[in-house]
Structures are given as structure tokens and as C-alpha cells.
Tab-separated table of C-alpha atoms and ligand atoms in Angstrom:
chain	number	residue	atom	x	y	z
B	1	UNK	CA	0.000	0.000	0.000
B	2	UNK	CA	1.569	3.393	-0.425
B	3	UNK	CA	1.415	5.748	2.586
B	4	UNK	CA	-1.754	8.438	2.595
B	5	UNK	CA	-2.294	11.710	2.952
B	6	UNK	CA	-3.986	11.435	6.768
B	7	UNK	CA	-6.692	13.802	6.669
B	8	UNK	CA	-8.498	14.482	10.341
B	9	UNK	CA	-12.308	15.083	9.956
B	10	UNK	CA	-13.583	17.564	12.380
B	11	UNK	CA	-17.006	17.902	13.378
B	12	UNK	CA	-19.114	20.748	11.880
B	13	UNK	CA	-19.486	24.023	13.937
B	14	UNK	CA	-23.023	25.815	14.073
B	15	UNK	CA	-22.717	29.602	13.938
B	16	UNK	CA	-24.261	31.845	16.121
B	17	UNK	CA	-26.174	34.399	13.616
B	18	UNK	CA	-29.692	35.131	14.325
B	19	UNK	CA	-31.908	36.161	11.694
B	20	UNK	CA	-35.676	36.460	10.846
B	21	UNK	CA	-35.564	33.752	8.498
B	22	UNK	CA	-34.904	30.914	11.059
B	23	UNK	CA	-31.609	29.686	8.989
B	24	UNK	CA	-29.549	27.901	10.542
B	25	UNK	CA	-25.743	28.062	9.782
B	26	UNK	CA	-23.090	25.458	10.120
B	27	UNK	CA	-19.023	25.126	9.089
B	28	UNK	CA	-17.311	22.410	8.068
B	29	UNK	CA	-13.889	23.033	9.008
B	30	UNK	CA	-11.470	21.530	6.454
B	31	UNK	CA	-9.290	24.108	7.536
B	32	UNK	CA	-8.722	21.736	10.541
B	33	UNK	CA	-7.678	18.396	8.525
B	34	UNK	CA	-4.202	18.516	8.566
B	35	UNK	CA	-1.588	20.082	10.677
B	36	UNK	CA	0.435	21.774	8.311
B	37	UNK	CA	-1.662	22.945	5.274
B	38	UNK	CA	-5.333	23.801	5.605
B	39	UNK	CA	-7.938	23.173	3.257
B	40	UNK	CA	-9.020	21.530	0.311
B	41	UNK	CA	-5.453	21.461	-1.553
B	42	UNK	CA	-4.772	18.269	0.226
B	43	UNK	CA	-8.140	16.898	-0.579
B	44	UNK	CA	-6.971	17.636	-4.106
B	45	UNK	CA	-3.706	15.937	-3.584
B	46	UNK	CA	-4.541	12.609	-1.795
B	47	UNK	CA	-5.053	10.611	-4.719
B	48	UNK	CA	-2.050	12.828	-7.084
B	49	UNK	CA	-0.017	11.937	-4.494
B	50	UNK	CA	-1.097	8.252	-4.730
B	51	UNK	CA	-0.873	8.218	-8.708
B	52	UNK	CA	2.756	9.345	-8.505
B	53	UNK	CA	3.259	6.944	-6.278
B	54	UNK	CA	2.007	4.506	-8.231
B	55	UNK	CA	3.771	5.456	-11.127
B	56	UNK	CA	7.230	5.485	-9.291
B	57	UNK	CA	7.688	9.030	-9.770
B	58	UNK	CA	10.191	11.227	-7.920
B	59	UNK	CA	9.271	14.393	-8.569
B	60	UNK	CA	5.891	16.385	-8.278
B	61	UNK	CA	5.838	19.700	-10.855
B	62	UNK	CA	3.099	22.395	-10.607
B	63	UNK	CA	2.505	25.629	-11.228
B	64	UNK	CA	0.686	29.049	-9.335
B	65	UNK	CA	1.158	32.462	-8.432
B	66	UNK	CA	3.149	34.217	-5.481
B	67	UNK	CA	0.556	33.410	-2.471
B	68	UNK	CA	-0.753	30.457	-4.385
B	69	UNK	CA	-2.654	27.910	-1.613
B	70	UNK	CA	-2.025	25.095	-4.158
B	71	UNK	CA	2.224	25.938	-4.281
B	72	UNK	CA	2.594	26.016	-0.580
B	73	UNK	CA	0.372	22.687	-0.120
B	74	UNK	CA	2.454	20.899	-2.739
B	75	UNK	CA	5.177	21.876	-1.081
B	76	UNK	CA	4.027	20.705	2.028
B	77	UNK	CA	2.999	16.739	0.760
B	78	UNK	CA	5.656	16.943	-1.327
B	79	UNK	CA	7.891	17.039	1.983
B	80	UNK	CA	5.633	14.578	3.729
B	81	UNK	CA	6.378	11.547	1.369
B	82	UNK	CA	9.556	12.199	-0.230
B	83	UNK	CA	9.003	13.946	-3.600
B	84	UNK	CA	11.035	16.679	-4.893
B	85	UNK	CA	8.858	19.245	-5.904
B	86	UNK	CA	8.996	21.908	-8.614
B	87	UNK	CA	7.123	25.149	-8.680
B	88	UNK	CA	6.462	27.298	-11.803
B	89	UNK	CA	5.753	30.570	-10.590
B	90	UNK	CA	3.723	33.277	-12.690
B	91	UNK	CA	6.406	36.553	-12.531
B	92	UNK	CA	9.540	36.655	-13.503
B	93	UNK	CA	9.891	39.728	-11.038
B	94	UNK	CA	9.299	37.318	-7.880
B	95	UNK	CA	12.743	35.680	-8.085
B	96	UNK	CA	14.295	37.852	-5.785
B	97	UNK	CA	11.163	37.819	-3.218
B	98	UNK	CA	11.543	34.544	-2.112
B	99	UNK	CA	12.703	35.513	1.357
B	100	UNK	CA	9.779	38.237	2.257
B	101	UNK	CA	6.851	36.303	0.771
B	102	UNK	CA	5.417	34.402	2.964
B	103	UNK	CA	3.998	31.322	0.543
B	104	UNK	CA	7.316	31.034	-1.650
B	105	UNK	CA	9.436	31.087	1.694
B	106	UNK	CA	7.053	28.199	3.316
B	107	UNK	CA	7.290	26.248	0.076
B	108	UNK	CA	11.392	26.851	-0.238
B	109	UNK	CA	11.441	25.799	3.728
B	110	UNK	CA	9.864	22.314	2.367
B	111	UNK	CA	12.020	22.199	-0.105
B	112	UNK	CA	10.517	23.385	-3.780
B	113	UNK	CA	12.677	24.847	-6.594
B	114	UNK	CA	11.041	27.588	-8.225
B	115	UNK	CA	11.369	28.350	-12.389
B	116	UNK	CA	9.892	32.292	-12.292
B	117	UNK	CA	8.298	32.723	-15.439
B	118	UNK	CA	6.751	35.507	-17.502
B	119	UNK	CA	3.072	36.017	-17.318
B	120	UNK	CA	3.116	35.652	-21.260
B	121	UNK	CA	4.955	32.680	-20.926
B	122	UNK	CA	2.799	31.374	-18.229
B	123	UNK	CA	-0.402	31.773	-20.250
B	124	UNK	CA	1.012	29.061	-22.868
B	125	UNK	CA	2.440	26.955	-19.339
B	126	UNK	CA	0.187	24.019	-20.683
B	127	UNK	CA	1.477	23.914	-24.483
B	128	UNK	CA	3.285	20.890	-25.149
B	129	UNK	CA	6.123	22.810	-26.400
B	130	UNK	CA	6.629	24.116	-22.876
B	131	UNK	CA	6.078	21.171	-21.373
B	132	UNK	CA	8.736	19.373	-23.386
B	133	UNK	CA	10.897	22.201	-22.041
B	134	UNK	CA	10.555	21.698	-18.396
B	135	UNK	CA	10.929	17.637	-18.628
B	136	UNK	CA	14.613	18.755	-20.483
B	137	UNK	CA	15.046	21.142	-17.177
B	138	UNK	CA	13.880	18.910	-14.825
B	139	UNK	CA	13.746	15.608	-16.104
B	140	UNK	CA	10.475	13.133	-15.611
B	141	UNK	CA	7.744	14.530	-13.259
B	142	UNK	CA	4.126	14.112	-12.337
B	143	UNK	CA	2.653	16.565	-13.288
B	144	UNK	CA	-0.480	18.183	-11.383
B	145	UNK	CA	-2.342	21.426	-13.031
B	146	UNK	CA	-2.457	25.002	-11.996
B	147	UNK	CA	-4.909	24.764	-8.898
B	148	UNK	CA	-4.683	21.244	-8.669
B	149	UNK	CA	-7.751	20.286	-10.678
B	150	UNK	CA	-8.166	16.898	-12.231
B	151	UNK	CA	-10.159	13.727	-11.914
B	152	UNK	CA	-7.783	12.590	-8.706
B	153	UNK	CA	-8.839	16.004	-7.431
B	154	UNK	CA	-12.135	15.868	-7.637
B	155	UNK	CA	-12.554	12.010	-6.492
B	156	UNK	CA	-10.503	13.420	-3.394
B	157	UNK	CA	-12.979	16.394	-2.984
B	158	UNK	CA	-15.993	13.513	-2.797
B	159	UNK	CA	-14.446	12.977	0.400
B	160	UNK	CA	-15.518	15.536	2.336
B	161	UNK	CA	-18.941	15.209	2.989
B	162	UNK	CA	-20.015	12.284	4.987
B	163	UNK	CA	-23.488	11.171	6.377
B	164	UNK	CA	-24.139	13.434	8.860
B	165	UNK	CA	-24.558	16.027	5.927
B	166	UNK	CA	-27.585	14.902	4.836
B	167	UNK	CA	-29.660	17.508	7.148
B	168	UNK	CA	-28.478	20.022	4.809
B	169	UNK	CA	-30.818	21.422	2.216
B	170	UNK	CA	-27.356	23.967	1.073
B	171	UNK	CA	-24.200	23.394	0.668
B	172	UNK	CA	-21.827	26.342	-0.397
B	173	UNK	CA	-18.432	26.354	-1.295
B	174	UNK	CA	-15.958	28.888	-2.522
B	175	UNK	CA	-14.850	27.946	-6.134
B	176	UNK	CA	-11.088	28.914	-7.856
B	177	UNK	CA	-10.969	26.353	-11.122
B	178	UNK	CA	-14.244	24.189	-9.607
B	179	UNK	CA	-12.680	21.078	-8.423
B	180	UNK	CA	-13.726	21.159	-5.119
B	181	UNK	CA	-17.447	21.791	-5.771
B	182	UNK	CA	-17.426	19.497	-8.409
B	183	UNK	CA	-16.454	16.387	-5.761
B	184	UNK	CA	-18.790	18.120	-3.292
B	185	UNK	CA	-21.167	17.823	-5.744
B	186	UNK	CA	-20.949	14.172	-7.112
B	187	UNK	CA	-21.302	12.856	-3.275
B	188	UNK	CA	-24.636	15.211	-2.742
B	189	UNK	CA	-28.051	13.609	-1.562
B	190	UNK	CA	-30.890	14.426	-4.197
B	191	UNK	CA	-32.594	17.056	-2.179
B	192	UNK	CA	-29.467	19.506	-1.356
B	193	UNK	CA	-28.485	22.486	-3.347
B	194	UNK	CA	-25.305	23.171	-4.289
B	195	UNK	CA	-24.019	26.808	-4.314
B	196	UNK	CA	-20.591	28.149	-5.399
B	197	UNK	CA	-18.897	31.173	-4.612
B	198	UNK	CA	-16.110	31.747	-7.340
B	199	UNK	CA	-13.857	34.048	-6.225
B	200	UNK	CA	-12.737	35.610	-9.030
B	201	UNK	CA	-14.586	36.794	-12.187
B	202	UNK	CA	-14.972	33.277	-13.862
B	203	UNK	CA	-17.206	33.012	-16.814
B	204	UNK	CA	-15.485	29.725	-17.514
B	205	UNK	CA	-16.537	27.958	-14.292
B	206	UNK	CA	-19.748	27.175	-15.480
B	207	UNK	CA	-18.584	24.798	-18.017
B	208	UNK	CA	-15.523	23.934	-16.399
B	209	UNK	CA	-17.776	22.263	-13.488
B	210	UNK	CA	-20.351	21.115	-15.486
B	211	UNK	CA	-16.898	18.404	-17.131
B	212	UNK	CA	-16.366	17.101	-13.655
B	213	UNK	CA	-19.811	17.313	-11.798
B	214	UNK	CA	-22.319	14.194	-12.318
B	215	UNK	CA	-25.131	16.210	-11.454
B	216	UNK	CA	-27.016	19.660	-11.574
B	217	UNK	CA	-28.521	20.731	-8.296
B	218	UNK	CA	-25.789	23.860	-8.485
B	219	UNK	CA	-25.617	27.417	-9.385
B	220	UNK	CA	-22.834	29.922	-9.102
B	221	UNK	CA	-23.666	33.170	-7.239
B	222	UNK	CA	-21.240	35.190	-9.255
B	223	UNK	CA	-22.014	38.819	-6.673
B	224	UNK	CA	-19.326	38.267	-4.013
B	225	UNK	CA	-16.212	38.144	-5.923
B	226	UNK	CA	-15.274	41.177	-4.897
B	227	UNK	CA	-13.810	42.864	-8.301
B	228	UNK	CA	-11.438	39.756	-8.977
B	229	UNK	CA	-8.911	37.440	-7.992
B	230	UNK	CA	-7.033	38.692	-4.334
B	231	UNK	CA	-8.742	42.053	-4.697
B	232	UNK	CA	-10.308	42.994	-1.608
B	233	UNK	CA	-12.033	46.052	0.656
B	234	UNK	CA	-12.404	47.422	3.268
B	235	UNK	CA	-15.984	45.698	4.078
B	236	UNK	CA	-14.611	42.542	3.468
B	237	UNK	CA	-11.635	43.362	5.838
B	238	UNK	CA	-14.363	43.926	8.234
B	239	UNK	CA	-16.221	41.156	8.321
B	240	UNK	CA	-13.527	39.045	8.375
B	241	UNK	CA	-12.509	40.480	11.748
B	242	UNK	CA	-15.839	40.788	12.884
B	243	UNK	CA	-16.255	37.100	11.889
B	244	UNK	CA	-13.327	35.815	13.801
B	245	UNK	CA	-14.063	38.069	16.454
B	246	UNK	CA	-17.616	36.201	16.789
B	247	UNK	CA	-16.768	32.629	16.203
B	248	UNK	CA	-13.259	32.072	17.318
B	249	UNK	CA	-13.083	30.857	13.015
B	250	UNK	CA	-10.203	32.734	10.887
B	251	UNK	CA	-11.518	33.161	7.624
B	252	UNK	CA	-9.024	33.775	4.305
B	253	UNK	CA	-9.523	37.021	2.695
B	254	UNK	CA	-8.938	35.259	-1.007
B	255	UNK	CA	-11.556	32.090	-1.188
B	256	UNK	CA	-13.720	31.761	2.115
B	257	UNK	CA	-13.796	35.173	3.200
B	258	UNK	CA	-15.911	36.667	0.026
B	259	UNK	CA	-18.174	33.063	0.745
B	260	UNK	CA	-19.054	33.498	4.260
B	261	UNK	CA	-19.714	37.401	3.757
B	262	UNK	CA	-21.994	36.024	0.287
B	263	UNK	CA	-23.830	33.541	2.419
B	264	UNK	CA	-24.491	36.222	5.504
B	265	UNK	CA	-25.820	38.643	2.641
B	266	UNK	CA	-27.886	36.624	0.692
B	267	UNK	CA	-29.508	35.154	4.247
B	268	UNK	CA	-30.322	38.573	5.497
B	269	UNK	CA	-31.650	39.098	2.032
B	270	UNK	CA	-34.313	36.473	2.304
B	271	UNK	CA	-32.702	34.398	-0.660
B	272	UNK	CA	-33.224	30.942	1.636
B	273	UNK	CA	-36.438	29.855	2.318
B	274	UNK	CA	-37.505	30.022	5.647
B	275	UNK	CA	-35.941	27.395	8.286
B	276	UNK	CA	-33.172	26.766	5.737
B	277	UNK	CA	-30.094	24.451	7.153
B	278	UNK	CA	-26.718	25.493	5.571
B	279	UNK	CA	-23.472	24.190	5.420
B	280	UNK	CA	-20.217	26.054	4.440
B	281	UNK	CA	-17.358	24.014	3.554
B	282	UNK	CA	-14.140	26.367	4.956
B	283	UNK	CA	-11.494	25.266	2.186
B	284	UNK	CA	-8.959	27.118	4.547
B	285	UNK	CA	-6.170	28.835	2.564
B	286	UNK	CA	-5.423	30.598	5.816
B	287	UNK	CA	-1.508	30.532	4.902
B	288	UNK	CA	-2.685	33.498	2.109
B	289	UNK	CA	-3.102	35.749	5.067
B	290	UNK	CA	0.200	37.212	5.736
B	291	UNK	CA	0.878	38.038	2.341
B	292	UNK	CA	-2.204	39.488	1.788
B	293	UNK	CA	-1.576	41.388	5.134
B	294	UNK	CA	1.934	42.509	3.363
B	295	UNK	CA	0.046	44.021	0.528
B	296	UNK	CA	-2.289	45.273	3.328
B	297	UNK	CA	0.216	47.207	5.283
B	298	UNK	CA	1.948	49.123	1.988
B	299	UNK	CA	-1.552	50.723	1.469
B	300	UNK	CA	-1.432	51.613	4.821
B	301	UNK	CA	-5.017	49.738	4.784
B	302	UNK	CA	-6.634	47.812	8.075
B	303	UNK	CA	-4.579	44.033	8.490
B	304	UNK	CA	-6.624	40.859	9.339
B	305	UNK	CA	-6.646	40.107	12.405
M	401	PLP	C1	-8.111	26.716	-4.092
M	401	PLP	C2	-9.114	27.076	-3.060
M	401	PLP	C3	-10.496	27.088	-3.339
M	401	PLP	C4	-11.037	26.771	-4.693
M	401	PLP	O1	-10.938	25.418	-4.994
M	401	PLP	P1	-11.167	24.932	-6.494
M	401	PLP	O2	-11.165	23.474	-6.399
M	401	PLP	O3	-10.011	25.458	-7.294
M	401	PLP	O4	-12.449	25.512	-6.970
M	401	PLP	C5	-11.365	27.410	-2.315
M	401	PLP	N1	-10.907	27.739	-1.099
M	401	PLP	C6	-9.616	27.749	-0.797
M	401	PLP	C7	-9.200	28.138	0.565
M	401	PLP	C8	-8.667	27.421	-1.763
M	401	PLP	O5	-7.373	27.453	-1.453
């Protein structure tokens, strides 16, 4: 047998936020499951990690930008069970930031080598042409996409409900490239609705879920996104605070921040029917907050707490 990713379920959390529509509000912290990475990257990586295995490979290759959840998690399993690991990292500029940002110095600690590329050249990262290129550079690798999404991915995703989920009527989920929802979705009960918070402006999710999800009880709300990708405001700053300030429960301001403050919206604006049970899955990404707190403090704007 090869040795496994060992992923600690938690129990889910109710949340204490009263409103006149009787809905009640549980988390499901993934951000718990393993000691040194939070969140639904290892999810994604439990069965890479076994394929590679599998296929006798020494070396794990992947690609992100400069607070990238998916780099420092690679990093991390790539540590745990004795690949090397390669990162391709979007900005050439970044090479000599390796020491003051806080993702690329946690994924150097655990051992990655970086290639800083262009953001033209990281556009055409998946050409074969390119690809060819890095296996000359680096010799054989397995290679796992930008985010971590595959059919591994998503099988690992399927994971993380489990029976005592069935109460639920919704499930949401913040979505980057839609693997996570996708395995949340393929191990839903017939009666719960699936919703998705993408986190960036992603026109593309729609069909990009629709390859991996077996079913169609899911929409994208596509209002909490914030402006984009890592861009953020003061209001979400709030909440955030206010959030962990209420329920002990650190939220990230990239992925489950811009959720949580979705759901809270949408509940206060009667979107859920009355006496609603939700669950929202915290993905974690909680290592994104000190560079985003970096970026933070040169606008001289308020830090998360
Ligand atoms: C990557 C990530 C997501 C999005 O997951 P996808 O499978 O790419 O949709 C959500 N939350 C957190 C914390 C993440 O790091």
C-alpha cells in the first residue's frame, strides 16, 4: 500500500447568527484536517499523491502564483512523502522575493525549486512545447495542473462530505478552477443544493464544473467576488474580523472570506427559504493571510486580524 495523505475530519461548527428567516448556519472546518496545510489542496492531492506513487515518480511539478494555496500545499505533501517538488511561478519579477513572501518562503522551507516565469509565458504553461521544455530542465515529473484540478482532485474532494450532511438542504463552497465543488457535488443527496462562490470573475466555471460534476442541483452566485482574484475592501476586511471576532473561526480574505460574507448577505436578504439548514465548507487557505496582510500594510489599509 503506499502511505496516505492522513486527513483528520472535524465535526461541523453551528454559527451563532440570528436572523428572521430561522436559517440555521453550520461550518465544516477543512481548515482543521491537517496540521500543516489547511484546506481543500490536500483533498486535491490525496489521490495525485497516490498516482505518482504509483507510477514510481520522484518528482511532483506544478505551477501558481506568489501566495498560491495550491504551491505552498504541494510543497508541504511533497515534503511529507519524499518527492522533490517543482514550482512554476507566474512573474519573472518574484525571483528575488523569495525571502519576504510568505507562501514562496514556506514552500522553499519544504524544499521546492522555483522556475519564475513571464506572465506571457505562463499563459502558454500548458502547451506541449513548454512542457517538453521543463521535462529537459527537470527531467520526468508528475505533473499536477495550476490549482490542482483533475479527476484525482475531484474524487478526493468527494471525500468531504459524509453522512451526517444529509440535514443540509445547502451546501456552499468557494470555487477557484471548480474542483472542489465538483467532488462536493458528485457525493450530494438528491434534495441539497449546491451553491458556489467563485472568487474571481470566472465566466469559464460554469462549463468547467459542469466536465467534472455528475449532477445539476448547483448554481454559481457570481455577486461576491469582490472585483477579482485577491482584490479585496475594506468591508470585506471587516467582516472578516468581525467574523473571527464572533466565532473564534479565521476566515481567508482570497476564497472563504468573500463566501461566508456572500452567504451572511444573501440570508439577510431572504434568498433561503424560511428554516433553511446550511453548510459552508471552509477550504482554509489561511496561509494566504500574511501576504495578503503585506500588501495590506503598503496601502497603509486595516490588516486581518
Ligand atoms: C483553491 C481554493 C479554493 C477553490 O478550490 P477549487 O477546487 O479550485 O475551486 C477554495 N478555497 C480555498 C481556501 C482554496 O485554497
Amino acid at each position: 500500500m503506499f502511505s496516505s495523505l492522513n486527513l483528520s475530519q472535524k465535526a461541523n461548527i453551528q454559527l451563532d447568527f440570528s436572523n428572521e428567516f430561522d436559517c440555521e448556519i453550520s461550518l465544516k472546518p477543512e481548515y482543521l484536517i491537517h496540521p500543516q496545510v489547511s484546506g481543500n489542496k490536500f483533498r486535491k492531492l490525496k489521490y495525485n499523491v497516490e498516482e505518482a506513487q504509483r507510477q514510481n515518480k520522484k518528482t511532483l511539478l506544478t505551477f501558481g502564483g506568489a501566495f498560491s494555496n495550491h504551491i505552498a500545499a504541494v510543497a508541504a505533501a511533497g515534503q511529507e512523502f519524499g518527492f522533490s517538488t517543482v514550482g512554476i511561478i507566474r512573474g519573472e519579477e518574484l525571483f528575488n522575493k523569495v525571502d519576504t513572501n510568505p507562501t514562496l518562503k514556506f514552500a522553499y522551507d519544504c524544499g521546492m525549486v522555483f522556475k519564475f516565469i513571464s506572465r506571457e509565458d505562463y499563459r502558454n504553461k500548458s502547451s506541449l512545447h513548454f512542457v517538453k521544455s521543463l521535462i529537459n530542465e527537470f527531467g520526468d515529473f508528475y505533473l499536477i495542473p495550476e490549482g490542482g484540478t483533475n479527476h484525482l482532485a475531484v474524487k478526493g474532494c468527494e471525500e468531504i462530505l459524509t453522512e451526517e450532511d444529509i440535514i443540509f438542504d445547502y451546501i456552499c463552497c468557494s470555487v477557484g478552477t471548480g474542483g472542489t465543488i465538483s467532488g462536493l457535488i458528485n457525493s450530494s443527496q438528491p434534495h441539497q443544493k449546491f451553491l458556489g462562490f467563485p472568487a474571481l470573475k470566472g465566466d469559464f466555471l460554469q462549463e468547467e464544473i459542469a466536465k467534472f460534476a455528475t449532477k445539476s442541483n448547483w448554481n454559481l452566485v457570481n455577486d461576491y467576488n469582490f472585483g477579482g482574484y485577491a482584490k479585496i475592501n475594506l468591508e470585506l476586511i471587516s467582516f472578516i474580523n468581525a467574523f473571527k471576532c464572533q466565532n473564534k473561526i479565521p476566515l481567508d480574505p482570497i476564497y472563504t472570506g468573500k463566501m461566508m460574507f456572500g452567504i451572511y448577505d444573501l440570508i439577510k436578504k431572504g434568498f433561503f427559504p424560511k428554516g433553511s439548514k446550511i453548510l459552508a465548507i471552509h477550504t482554509g487557505g489561511l496561509q494566504g493571510i500574511d501576504g495578503m496582510n503585506l500588501i495590506l500594510k503598503e496601502k497603509s489599509l486595516p490588516l486581518i486580524g
